[in-house]
Coordinates of C-alpha atoms in Angstrom, one line a residue:
X1 CA 16.1 4.9 14.1
X2 CA 12.5 5.7 13.4
X3 CA 10.1 6.9 16.1
X4 CA 8.7 3.4 16.6
X5 CA 12.2 2.1 17.2
X6 CA 11.0 -1.4 16.5
X7 CA 12.7 -4.3 18.3
X8 CA 12.1 -8.0 19.0
X9 CA 9.3 -9.0 21.4
X10 CA 9.8 -10.5 24.9
X11 CA 11.5 -13.9 24.7
X12 CA 11.7 -13.5 20.9
X13 CA 14.1 -15.0 18.5
X14 CA 14.5 -13.2 15.2
X15 CA 11.4 -11.1 16.0
X16 CA 9.1 -14.0 16.7
X17 CA 8.2 -14.8 20.3
X18 CA 8.1 -18.3 21.7
X19 CA 4.7 -19.9 22.2
X20 CA 3.0 -18.9 25.3
X21 CA 4.6 -15.4 25.3
X22 CA 3.0 -13.5 28.2
X23 CA 2.9 -10.2 26.3
X24 CA 1.2 -11.8 23.3
X25 CA -1.3 -13.5 25.6
X26 CA -2.0 -10.2 27.3
X27 CA -2.6 -8.4 24.0
X28 CA -4.8 -11.2 22.6
X29 CA -6.8 -11.2 25.9
X30 CA -7.4 -7.4 25.9
X31 CA -8.3 -7.6 22.2
X32 CA -11.0 -10.1 23.2
X33 CA -12.5 -7.7 25.8
X34 CA -12.4 -4.8 23.4
X35 CA -14.0 -7.0 20.7
X36 CA -16.9 -7.8 23.0
X37 CA -17.6 -4.1 23.6
X38 CA -17.6 -3.2 19.8
X39 CA -19.6 -6.2 18.6
X40 CA -23.0 -4.6 19.2
X41 CA -21.7 -1.4 17.5
X42 CA -20.8 -3.3 14.4
X43 CA -24.4 -4.4 13.9
X44 CA -25.5 -0.7 14.0
X45 CA -22.7 0.3 11.7
X46 CA -23.7 -2.4 9.2
X47 CA -27.4 -1.2 9.1
X48 CA -26.3 2.4 8.6
X49 CA -23.7 1.6 6.0
X50 CA -26.2 -0.4 3.9
X51 CA -28.2 2.7 3.2
X52 CA -25.9 5.7 3.8
X53 CA -22.5 4.7 2.7
X54 CA -22.7 1.5 0.7
X55 CA -19.1 1.5 -0.5
X56 CA -18.1 0.8 3.2
X57 CA -20.8 -1.8 3.9
X58 CA -18.4 -4.7 4.4
X59 CA -18.5 -4.4 8.2
X60 CA -20.2 -7.6 9.2
X61 CA -21.1 -8.7 5.7
X62 CA -18.4 -9.6 3.2
X63 CA -20.1 -9.2 -0.2
X64 CA -18.4 -9.5 -3.6
X65 CA -17.8 -5.9 -4.8
X66 CA -20.3 -4.9 -7.4
X67 CA -22.9 -2.3 -8.1
X68 CA -25.9 -4.6 -7.6
X69 CA -24.5 -6.0 -4.3
X70 CA -23.8 -2.8 -2.6
X71 CA -26.7 -0.7 -3.8
X72 CA -29.6 -3.2 -4.1
X73 CA -31.5 -1.7 -1.1
X74 CA -31.1 1.9 -2.1
X75 CA -33.8 3.7 -3.9
X76 CA -32.8 7.3 -2.9
X77 CA -29.3 8.7 -2.4
X78 CA -30.2 11.8 -0.3
X79 CA -28.4 10.5 2.8
X80 CA -25.3 9.6 0.8
X81 CA -25.1 13.1 -0.6
X82 CA -25.9 14.8 2.7
X83 CA -23.2 12.9 4.5
X84 CA -20.7 14.0 1.7
X85 CA -21.7 17.6 2.3
X86 CA -21.1 17.3 6.0
X87 CA -17.7 15.7 5.7
X88 CA -16.5 18.0 2.9
X89 CA -18.1 21.0 4.6
X90 CA -16.5 20.2 7.9
X91 CA -13.1 19.8 6.3
X92 CA -13.5 23.2 4.5
X93 CA -14.7 25.2 7.5
X94 CA -12.3 23.7 9.9
X95 CA -9.0 23.1 7.9
X96 CA -9.0 25.2 4.8
X97 CA -6.5 28.1 4.5
X98 CA -4.7 29.2 7.6
X99 CA -7.0 27.5 10.2
X100 CA -4.8 27.9 13.3
X101 CA -2.1 30.0 14.9
X102 CA 0.6 28.8 17.3
X103 CA 1.1 31.1 20.3
X104 CA 3.5 30.8 23.2
X105 CA 2.0 29.2 26.3
X106 CA 1.2 31.6 29.0
X107 CA 4.2 30.7 31.2
X108 CA 6.5 31.3 28.2
X109 CA 5.0 34.4 26.8
X110 CA 7.4 36.9 25.4
X111 CA 7.9 38.7 22.1
X112 CA 10.6 36.4 21.0
X113 CA 8.7 33.2 22.0
X114 CA 5.5 34.5 20.3
X115 CA 7.5 35.1 17.1
X116 CA 9.1 31.7 17.1
X117 CA 5.8 29.8 17.8
X118 CA 4.1 31.8 15.0
X119 CA 6.9 30.5 12.6
X120 CA 6.4 27.0 13.8
X121 CA 2.7 27.2 12.8
X122 CA 3.6 28.4 9.4
X123 CA 6.1 25.5 8.9
X124 CA 3.5 23.0 10.2
X125 CA 0.9 24.2 7.7
X126 CA 3.5 23.7 4.9
X127 CA 4.2 20.2 6.1
X128 CA 0.5 19.3 6.2
X129 CA -0.1 20.6 2.7
X130 CA 2.9 18.6 1.4
X131 CA 1.6 15.4 2.9
X132 CA -1.5 13.2 2.4
X133 CA -3.1 14.5 5.7
X134 CA -6.0 16.2 4.0
X135 CA -7.1 13.1 2.1
X136 CA -7.0 10.9 5.1
X137 CA -8.6 13.6 7.3
X138 CA -11.5 13.8 4.9
X139 CA -12.1 10.0 5.1
X140 CA -11.8 10.3 8.9
X141 CA -14.4 13.1 9.1
X142 CA -16.7 11.3 6.7
X143 CA -16.8 8.3 9.0
X144 CA -17.2 10.6 12.0
X145 CA -20.2 12.3 10.4
X146 CA -22.0 9.1 9.6
X147 CA -21.0 6.6 12.3
X148 CA -20.0 9.1 15.0
X149 CA -16.3 8.1 15.1
X150 CA -13.3 8.4 12.9
X151 CA -9.7 7.3 13.0
X152 CA -6.4 8.7 11.7
X153 CA -2.8 7.7 12.3
X154 CA 0.0 10.3 12.0
X155 CA 3.5 8.8 11.7
X156 CA 6.9 10.2 10.9
X157 CA 8.1 10.1 7.4
X158 CA 11.6 10.6 6.1
X159 CA 10.5 12.2 2.8
X160 CA 7.5 14.4 3.8
X161 CA 8.0 14.5 7.6
X162 CA 4.5 13.1 8.2
X163 CA 2.5 10.3 6.7
X164 CA -1.2 9.5 7.5
X165 CA -3.2 6.3 7.4
X166 CA -6.8 5.5 8.5
X167 CA -9.0 2.7 9.5
X168 CA -12.6 2.2 8.7
X169 CA -15.2 1.7 11.5
X170 CA -15.4 -1.9 12.7
X171 CA -11.7 -2.6 12.2
X172 CA -10.4 -0.7 15.1
X173 CA -11.3 -0.8 18.8
X174 CA -10.6 1.9 21.4
X175 CA -10.3 2.4 25.1
X176 CA -10.1 5.6 27.2
X177 CA -8.2 6.8 30.3
X178 CA -9.8 8.0 33.5
X179 CA -10.5 11.4 31.9
X180 CA -12.4 9.9 29.0
X181 CA -9.6 10.6 26.5
X182 CA -8.9 7.9 23.9
X183 CA -5.4 6.5 24.6
X184 CA -5.7 3.0 23.2
X185 CA -6.3 1.6 19.7
X186 CA -6.4 -2.0 18.7
X187 CA -6.6 -2.7 14.9
X188 CA -7.6 -6.2 13.9
X189 CA -7.3 -7.5 10.3
X190 CA -7.1 -10.6 8.3
X191 CA -3.7 -10.8 6.4
X192 CA -2.9 -13.2 3.7
X193 CA 0.2 -15.3 4.0
X194 CA 1.9 -13.1 1.4
X195 CA 1.1 -10.0 3.5
X196 CA 2.6 -11.5 6.6
X197 CA 5.8 -12.5 4.7
X198 CA 6.1 -9.2 3.0
X199 CA 5.8 -7.4 6.4
X200 CA 8.0 -9.6 8.6
X201 CA 10.0 -11.9 6.3
X202 CA 9.7 -15.6 5.5
X203 CA 12.0 -16.6 8.4
X204 CA 10.1 -14.7 11.1
X205 CA 6.5 -15.8 10.5
X206 CA 4.9 -18.7 12.2
X207 CA 5.4 -22.1 10.5
X208 CA 1.8 -22.5 9.3
X209 CA 2.0 -19.1 7.6
X210 CA 5.2 -20.0 6.0
X211 CA 3.8 -23.3 4.8
X212 CA 0.7 -21.7 3.3
X213 CA 2.8 -19.1 1.6
X214 CA 5.1 -21.7 0.0
X215 CA 2.1 -23.9 -1.0
X216 CA 0.2 -21.0 -2.5
X217 CA 3.1 -20.1 -4.6
X218 CA 2.6 -23.4 -6.2
X219 CA -0.9 -24.4 -6.7
X220 CA -2.5 -23.9 -3.3
X221 CA -4.9 -21.3 -2.1
X222 CA -3.7 -18.4 0.0
X223 CA -5.1 -18.4 3.4
X224 CA -5.6 -15.4 5.8
X225 CA -4.4 -15.1 9.4
X226 CA -5.7 -12.6 12.0
X227 CA -3.3 -9.8 12.9
X228 CA -3.5 -7.4 15.8
X229 CA -1.8 -4.0 15.9
X230 CA -2.0 -2.6 19.5
X231 CA -1.1 0.9 20.6
X232 CA -1.5 1.7 24.2
X233 CA 0.2 3.4 27.1
X234 CA 3.4 1.7 28.3
X235 CA 3.4 1.2 32.1
X236 CA 6.1 3.2 33.8
X237 CA 7.4 0.0 35.4
X238 CA 8.5 -1.2 31.9
X239 CA 10.4 1.9 31.0
X240 CA 14.1 2.6 31.8
X241 CA 14.8 6.2 32.8
X242 CA 17.0 8.0 30.3
X243 CA 16.6 5.5 27.5
X244 CA 14.7 6.7 24.3
X245 CA 14.6 3.5 22.2
X246 CA 11.2 2.2 21.0
X247 CA 10.6 -0.1 23.9
X248 CA 11.0 2.8 26.4
X249 CA 8.7 5.3 24.8
X250 CA 5.4 6.5 26.4
X251 CA 3.2 4.5 24.1
X252 CA 4.0 0.9 23.0
X253 CA 3.2 -0.4 19.5
X254 CA 2.9 -4.2 19.3
X255 CA 2.3 -6.3 16.3
X256 CA 0.8 -9.7 17.2
X257 CA 0.0 -12.9 15.4
X258 CA -3.3 -13.6 17.0
X259 CA -3.8 -17.2 16.0
X260 CA -0.3 -18.3 17.1
X261 CA 0.0 -15.8 19.9
X262 CA 3.3 -14.5 18.9
X263 CA 4.7 -10.9 19.2
X264 CA 6.1 -10.1 15.7
X265 CA 7.4 -6.6 16.5
X266 CA 7.4 -4.2 19.5
X267 CA 8.2 -0.5 19.3
X268 CA 6.8 2.7 20.6
X269 CA 5.8 6.3 20.2
X270 CA 6.7 9.5 22.1
X271 CA 3.0 10.6 22.1
X272 CA -0.2 8.9 21.1
X273 CA 0.0 8.6 17.3
X274 CA -3.7 8.0 16.6
X275 CA -6.4 10.7 16.3
X276 CA -9.7 9.3 17.2
X277 CA -12.6 11.8 17.0
X278 CA -16.2 11.4 18.0
X279 CA -19.1 13.5 16.6
X280 CA -20.9 13.5 19.9
X281 CA -20.8 11.2 22.9
X282 CA -23.8 9.1 23.8
X283 CA -23.0 9.8 27.5
X284 CA -20.0 10.5 29.7
X285 CA -19.2 6.8 30.1
X286 CA -19.5 5.6 26.5
X287 CA -16.4 5.3 24.4
X288 CA -17.9 5.2 21.0
X289 CA -19.6 8.2 19.3
X290 CA -23.0 9.1 18.1
X291 CA -23.3 10.6 14.7
X292 CA -25.9 12.0 12.3
X293 CA -26.1 8.6 10.6
X294 CA -27.8 7.1 13.7
X295 CA -30.4 9.9 13.9
X296 CA -31.1 10.0 10.2
X297 CA -31.5 6.2 9.8
X298 CA -35.3 6.1 10.4
X299 CA -35.9 8.8 7.8
X300 CA -33.5 7.2 5.4
X301 CA -35.5 3.9 5.6
X302 CA -38.8 5.7 5.2
X303 CA -37.4 7.7 2.3
X304 CA -36.2 4.5 0.6
X305 CA -39.7 3.0 1.1
X306 CA -41.5 6.0 -0.3
X307 CA -39.2 6.3 -3.2
X308 CA -39.9 2.7 -4.0
X309 CA -43.6 3.4 -3.8
X310 CA -43.2 6.5 -6.0
X311 CA -41.4 4.5 -8.6
X312 CA -44.2 2.0 -8.6
X313 CA -46.8 4.8 -9.1
X314 CA -44.7 6.3 -11.9
X315 CA -44.4 2.9 -13.6
X316 CA -48.1 2.4 -13.4
X317 CA -48.5 5.9 -15.0
X318 CA -46.1 4.9 -17.9
X319 CA -47.2 1.3 -18.2
X320 CA -50.7 1.2 -16.7
X321 CA -52.4 -2.2 -15.9
X322 CA -55.0 -3.0 -18.5
X323 CA -58.6 -4.4 -18.1
X324 CA -59.1 -6.9 -21.0
X325 CA -62.4 -8.5 -21.9
X326 CA -62.3 -12.2 -21.4
X327 CA -63.0 -13.0 -25.0
X328 CA -59.8 -11.0 -26.0
X329 CA -57.3 -12.9 -24.0
X330 CA -54.0 -13.0 -25.9
X331 CA -55.3 -10.6 -28.6
X332 CA -54.1 -7.3 -27.1
X333 CA -50.9 -5.9 -28.7
X334 CA -49.3 -3.4 -26.3
X335 CA -46.0 -3.0 -28.3
X336 CA -45.2 0.3 -30.1
X337 CA -47.4 0.6 -33.3
X338 CA -49.2 -2.5 -32.3
X339 CA -52.7 -3.1 -33.6
X340 CA -55.5 -4.5 -31.5
X341 CA -59.0 -5.2 -33.0
X342 CA -62.3 -5.0 -31.2
X343 CA -66.0 -5.3 -32.0
X344 CA -67.3 -1.8 -32.8
X345 CA -70.8 -2.9 -31.9
X346 CA -69.7 -3.5 -28.4
X347 CA -67.8 -0.3 -27.2
X348 CA -67.5 -1.8 -23.7
X349 CA -65.7 -4.9 -25.0
X350 CA -62.4 -3.1 -25.5
X351 CA -59.3 -3.1 -23.3
X352 CA -58.7 0.0 -21.1
X353 CA -56.4 1.1 -18.3
X354 CA -57.6 0.7 -14.7
X355 CA -56.5 1.3 -11.1
X356 CA -54.9 4.6 -11.9
X357 CA -56.1 6.4 -8.8
X358 CA -52.8 6.5 -6.8
X359 CA -52.0 9.9 -5.2
X360 CA -48.6 10.8 -6.7
X361 CA -48.7 14.2 -5.0
X362 CA -48.9 12.8 -1.5
X363 CA -45.8 10.6 -2.2
X364 CA -43.9 13.7 -3.5
X365 CA -44.8 15.7 -0.4
X366 CA -43.7 12.9 1.9
X367 CA -40.4 12.6 0.0
X368 CA -39.8 16.3 0.3
X369 CA -40.3 16.3 4.1
X370 CA -38.0 13.2 4.6
X371 CA -35.3 14.7 2.5
X372 CA -35.5 18.0 4.3
X373 CA -35.3 16.2 7.7
X374 CA -32.2 14.2 6.5
X375 CA -30.5 17.4 5.3
X376 CA -31.1 19.2 8.7
X377 CA -29.7 16.1 10.5
X378 CA -26.5 16.4 8.4
X379 CA -26.3 20.2 8.8
X380 CA -26.7 20.7 5.0
X381 CA -28.5 24.2 5.5
X382 CA -25.5 25.5 7.5
X383 CA -22.9 24.6 4.8
X384 CA -25.2 25.8 2.0
X385 CA -25.4 29.2 3.8
X386 CA -21.7 29.3 4.3
X387 CA -21.1 28.3 0.7
X388 CA -23.7 30.6 -0.8
X389 CA -23.5 33.5 1.7
X390 CA -23.3 36.1 -1.0
X391 CA -26.5 34.9 -2.6
X392 CA -28.2 34.8 0.9
X393 CA -27.1 38.3 1.7
X394 CA -28.6 39.7 -1.5
X395 CA -32.0 38.2 -0.6
X396 CA -32.0 39.1 3.1
X397 CA -30.9 41.9 5.4
X398 CA -27.5 41.5 7.3
X399 CA -29.5 41.2 10.5
X400 CA -31.6 38.3 9.1
X401 CA -28.5 36.6 7.8
X402 CA -26.8 36.8 11.1
X403 CA -29.8 35.5 13.0
X404 CA -30.0 32.5 10.6
X405 CA -26.3 31.7 10.9
X406 CA -26.5 32.1 14.7
X407 CA -29.3 29.5 14.8
X408 CA -27.4 27.1 12.6
X409 CA -24.1 27.6 14.5
X410 CA -25.7 27.0 17.9
X411 CA -26.7 23.6 16.7
X412 CA -23.2 22.8 15.2
X413 CA -21.2 24.3 18.1
X414 CA -21.2 21.3 20.5
X415 CA -19.8 18.9 17.9
X416 CA -17.2 21.6 16.8
X417 CA -16.1 21.9 20.4
X418 CA -15.5 18.1 20.6
X419 CA -13.8 18.3 17.2
X420 CA -11.3 20.8 18.6
X421 CA -10.7 18.6 21.7
X422 CA -10.3 15.2 20.1
X423 CA -9.3 15.9 16.5
X424 CA -7.7 19.3 15.8
X425 CA -5.7 19.8 19.0
X426 CA -4.3 16.2 19.2
X427 CA -3.5 16.3 15.5
X428 CA -1.7 19.7 15.7
X429 CA 0.2 18.6 18.9
X430 CA 1.3 15.4 17.2
X431 CA 2.5 17.3 14.1
X432 CA 4.3 19.9 16.2
X433 CA 6.3 17.2 18.1
X434 CA 7.1 15.3 14.9
X435 CA 8.4 18.6 13.2
X436 CA 10.4 19.3 16.3
X437 CA 12.1 15.9 16.4
X438 CA 12.7 16.1 12.6
X439 CA 14.5 19.4 12.9
X440 CA 11.9 21.3 10.8
X441 CA 11.8 24.3 13.0
X442 CA 14.5 27.0 13.4
X443 CA 16.4 27.0 16.7
X444 CA 14.2 28.4 19.5
X445 CA 15.1 31.4 21.6
X446 CA 16.1 31.0 25.3
X447 CA 12.7 32.2 26.4
X448 CA 11.0 29.2 24.8
X449 CA 12.9 26.6 26.8
X450 CA 11.4 25.4 30.0
X451 CA 13.7 23.7 32.6
X452 CA 12.7 20.3 33.9
X453 CA 14.4 17.6 36.0
X454 CA 15.5 15.8 32.7
X455 CA 16.8 19.0 31.1
X456 CA 15.2 21.9 29.1
X457 CA 12.2 21.1 27.1
X458 CA 10.1 22.9 24.5
X459 CA 6.4 23.1 25.5
X460 CA 3.7 22.6 22.9
X461 CA 2.1 25.8 21.7
X462 CA -1.2 27.3 22.6
X463 CA -3.4 26.9 19.6
X464 CA -5.7 29.7 18.5
X465 CA -8.3 28.3 16.1
X466 CA -9.0 30.7 13.3
X467 CA -11.0 28.5 10.9
X468 CA -14.2 29.6 9.2
X469 CA -16.4 27.9 11.6
X470 CA -14.3 29.1 14.7
X471 CA -14.6 32.7 13.4
X472 CA -18.3 32.2 12.8
X473 CA -18.9 31.0 16.3
X474 CA -16.8 33.8 17.7
X475 CA -18.7 36.4 15.6
X476 CA -21.9 35.2 17.1
X477 CA -20.3 35.8 20.6
X478 CA -19.3 39.4 19.4
X479 CA -22.9 40.0 18.2
X480 CA -24.3 38.9 21.5
X481 CA -21.9 41.2 23.4
X482 CA -22.8 44.2 21.2
X483 CA -26.5 43.6 21.7
X484 CA -25.8 43.6 25.5
X485 CA -23.9 46.8 25.3
X486 CA -26.7 48.5 23.5
X487 CA -29.2 47.3 26.2
X488 CA -26.8 48.3 29.0
X489 CA -26.5 51.8 27.4
X490 CA -30.2 52.3 27.4
X491 CA -30.4 51.3 31.0
X492 CA -27.4 53.5 31.9
X493 CA -29.2 56.5 30.4
X494 CA -32.3 55.8 32.6
X495 CA -30.5 55.0 35.7
X496 CA -27.1 56.2 36.9
X497 CA -27.0 53.2 39.3
X498 CA -27.1 50.8 36.2
X499 CA -24.2 52.7 34.7
X500 CA -22.2 52.3 37.9
X501 CA -23.0 48.6 38.1
X502 CA -21.8 48.1 34.5
X503 CA -18.4 49.8 35.3
X504 CA -18.0 47.6 38.4
X505 CA -18.8 44.3 36.7
X506 CA -17.4 44.5 33.2
X507 CA -13.9 45.1 31.8
X508 CA -14.2 47.1 28.5
X509 CA -10.5 46.7 27.8
X510 CA -10.6 43.0 28.1
X511 CA -13.8 42.8 26.0
X512 CA -12.0 44.8 23.3
X513 CA -9.2 42.4 23.2
X514 CA -11.5 39.4 23.2
X515 CA -13.6 40.8 20.3
X516 CA -10.3 41.4 18.3
X517 CA -9.4 37.7 18.9
X518 CA -12.8 36.6 17.8
X519 CA -12.5 38.3 14.5
X520 CA -9.0 37.2 13.9
X521 CA -7.1 40.5 14.1
X522 CA -3.4 39.5 13.4
X523 CA -0.9 39.9 16.1
X524 CA 1.2 42.2 13.8
X525 CA -1.6 44.8 14.2
X526 CA -1.4 44.9 17.9
X527 CA 0.9 46.7 20.3
X528 CA 3.5 44.6 22.2
X529 CA 3.4 44.8 25.9
X530 CA 6.3 47.3 25.9
X531 CA 4.4 49.5 23.3
X532 CA 1.3 49.3 25.4
X533 CA 3.2 50.4 28.5
X534 CA 4.6 53.4 26.5
X535 CA 1.1 54.3 25.3
X536 CA -0.2 54.2 28.8
X537 CA 2.6 56.4 30.1
X538 CA 2.0 58.9 27.2
X539 CA -1.7 59.0 28.0
X540 CA -1.1 59.6 31.7
X541 CA 1.4 62.3 30.9
X542 CA -1.0 63.9 28.3
X543 CA -3.8 63.7 31.0
X544 CA -1.6 65.4 33.6
X545 CA -0.6 68.2 31.1
X546 CA -4.2 68.7 30.2
X547 CA -5.2 68.9 33.9
X548 CA -2.5 71.4 34.5
X549 CA -3.6 73.5 31.6
X550 CA -7.2 73.4 32.7
X551 CA -6.2 74.4 36.3
X552 CA -4.1 77.3 34.8
X553 CA -7.0 78.5 32.6
X554 CA -9.4 78.3 35.6
X555 CA -7.0 80.3 37.8
X556 CA -6.6 82.9 35.0
X557 CA -10.4 83.2 34.5
X558 CA -10.8 83.5 38.2
X559 CA -8.2 86.4 38.3
X560 CA -9.9 88.2 35.4
X561 CA -13.2 87.9 37.1
X562 CA -11.9 89.4 40.3
X563 CA -10.3 92.2 38.4
X564 CA -13.6 93.0 36.8
X565 CA -15.4 93.5 40.2
X566 CA -16.3 97.0 41.4
X567 CA -13.8 98.4 43.8
X568 CA -16.2 98.3 46.7
X569 CA -16.8 94.5 46.0
X570 CA -13.1 93.6 45.4
X571 CA -12.0 95.3 48.7
X572 CA -10.7 92.7 51.1
X573 CA -9.9 90.0 48.5
X574 CA -6.3 88.8 48.3
X575 CA -4.3 90.2 45.4
X576 CA -3.6 87.8 42.5
X577 CA 0.0 87.2 41.6

């Protein structure tokens, strides 16, 4: 049985519920409420898509695909390219190479547990590279960067362990729990009668769908019927303790024929299978995200306008308007090698260009400013610095480069923090659990198992993010700490009280460990707790030996000094053994 463990709906016969099914009515009603919330967002998405991602501009408008239809309002593609830099750059700096390390949770920490979790991380990375995750993740991050929200589903697969799919903005609706975490996704689509039959079978679809399918196979036209795929938490009251079939899992997955209010299939997932990521949040209470596409839209509109004006100016320069004397109407030949005759006795009576005074330079300056603003909004300078860091370092000092990167990273850091919380961590947790269920990991040591009321379980790992941008942000933290140490050292030299205050308030051993974590020092390079304890004991023993040697040397020096005194001064002093 697959994870979804699909089964018939409530009151269903052959997978199709009877009319008036309470569960189908409940899903349709909630879909209506979520639809009311997203309707205003769709209008915004459509405006942004028209100018910044025309290939996905079928949100509210359903145009016939074609170059002219989708790009007719676009005179400049700067925003399209900038959005591509942001999505590709985000994927590169967050998910390229070894971008995470699994570690044992604090309550399970042990050398054996750490080693096992480290192996699971390596296996997970192999699974991800062997699947379609990176392609779908790129599309998800592209939507996130423009519209402020992206969606990706991670499901179990018999061949590649995981398989990913994604939905475009406007086709899915979300809800959050009391902590603001997305735990509900409703996907609404229009399916043709053929798609319904292919998915559920001719005997299980509603009669109108069946009739249309059979008619269309003759000479009729294939109609579409609305379809809802709802994933949401399953109430505990609807779960039977001890059962692990699809209808008793933590999240229910329900396929509903919206028009006929029929549950077509009901299953479930052990954990939330969708990864819904927001670029930034409008506020603490808003579900949908805010992305650079919203912020850049005014500049994009202005850029399109000025690009149109520039093209008009350029066309006037190439094909200028011509002032023609009234008596020469229809006599001017402007074709290549054309001949036009005029009266030499009347030099003012010949045609000439006019109204050529447009300021081309002003248009170019405005265009450059607008393009630069769009690039900043999409963090293009940051990714250019990361991509061309070697060239930047040749032109500037190391300190200047670090300051430039620090400035860019500070602006990117809030969205990267949210990316870790609602994209990377849920994605890695989901993949870990799937690999665990699929038997992709080696047997865990006893120290990994955690006893619970329902038997021993394997906790999800603690994830250490070691991607390019994570390391960059942490390197900025290291640089700030080093600068503080330099300042504290200067103050300590001037004031003993400042040095004593530093020793009371700051832990140098902990700071050394944190700095090593920040630059990604491998765990293999570090001492185990047992080795660290041995080193401490050895240092203490060496310190004691050194102290004893110093005491003996001091005593010897004191004896020699006493022996060197004149007899009259040494009289009365105790003899040295």
